[in-house]
Amino acid sequence: MSQIAGVLEKLEGTSVYETLVQMEAAYERIACEQKQWYDAAKFYCPEGCGSCCEGFEPDLMEGEFLYMAAWLIENQNDIALQIAQNKFPFDNGKTCPLFNPASPYHCSIYNGRPFICRLFGASSFRSRNGDKTWRPCKFYPDDILAAHKPPLAKRQYSESETLQVLGAVPPLMSDFTESIAASASGETELIRDILPPTIRRLLWLINMNDNGNDNPNGSPSGAPPMAA
Ligand code: SF4
């Protein structure tokens, strides 16, 4: 079921609609492929880890920041309105402004998070010679890797080795990022810079569509954001 069904309904016919639909399809494909990997490999991130979010802020492609904004408007409207005013509720200036240290799940927008956050720790990549390769996350505790049967180490595993030690190879990161990057402008933006104006833009488009405006793809005039 769509995570942004209400927003999609209100944005039908606008310039962002197709991108949002494509992003949701790509995210659903990642979840589906990762489920197959988790079911076969039984290799999960340590519970409550969150180390990959600390001291890090993702660079977002257009589809990612549009989806994040739509997800917030649909699922956390109060927070979306705060962020539209440049107020990130968890921003400490040091880490991702959507990282909630008090939550055991840490990411405050888990189902709206971007590609890198979905793929980190549960994806494979192409090595220099083009072969599919997997490597345990750099934050994975060495003792848990050593206790795995068979024991694992922080090194690259070829596709056949990965199949041998885990029974499956996780989805290839570039399969997802390249297909979306090809249809985007190629520029990336930091969350704290791009999310506030994107939320304002989507709220404006929703407002225009609600009011039956026949040109909902123009530019916001700087009017204050309104709840969806
Ligand atoms: S968006 Fe969520 S998962 Fe990604 S770095 Fe920020 S807090 Fe972590």
Short mmCIF file of C-alpha atoms and ligand atoms in Angstrom, two decimals, residues 50 52-54 56-58 60 68 95-100 105-110 112-114 116-118 191, ligand 1:
data_model
loop_
_atom_site.label_atom_id
_atom_site.label_comp_id
_atom_site.label_asym_id
_atom_site.label_seq_id
_atom_site.Cartn_x
_atom_site.Cartn_y
_atom_site.Cartn_z
CA GLY A 50 22.26 3.72 13.95
CA CYS A 52 25.70 4.90 9.87
CA CYS A 53 23.54 8.00 10.59
CA GLU A 54 25.96 9.57 13.07
CA PHE A 56 26.49 11.86 8.31
CA GLU A 57 23.94 13.74 6.27
CA PRO A 58 22.78 12.19 2.98
CA LEU A 60 19.73 13.70 -2.06
CA MET A 68 10.84 12.63 1.58
CA THR A 95 24.50 14.57 12.39
CA CYS A 96 21.57 13.98 10.04
CA PRO A 97 18.83 16.43 11.11
CA LEU A 98 16.28 13.59 10.96
CA PHE A 99 18.18 11.34 13.40
CA ASN A 100 16.33 10.91 16.69
CA TYR A 105 14.90 3.07 15.56
CA HIS A 106 16.75 6.43 15.29
CA CYS A 107 15.50 7.50 11.85
CA SER A 108 12.46 9.76 12.37
CA ILE A 109 11.35 9.31 8.73
CA TYR A 110 12.13 5.62 8.32
CA GLY A 112 10.55 8.13 3.73
CA ARG A 113 14.33 7.74 3.96
CA PRO A 114 16.53 8.02 0.84
CA ILE A 116 21.62 5.29 0.68
CA CYS A 117 19.87 4.78 4.01
CA ARG A 118 17.80 1.90 2.63
CA ILE A 191 18.64 17.47 3.50
S1 SF4 B 1 17.50 9.98 6.77
FE1 SF4 B 1 17.20 8.59 8.51
S2 SF4 B 1 18.43 6.74 8.04
FE2 SF4 B 1 19.15 8.39 6.68
S3 SF4 B 1 20.92 9.35 7.75
FE3 SF4 B 1 19.04 10.54 8.31
S4 SF4 B 1 18.31 9.60 10.23
FE4 SF4 B 1 19.76 8.13 9.26
#
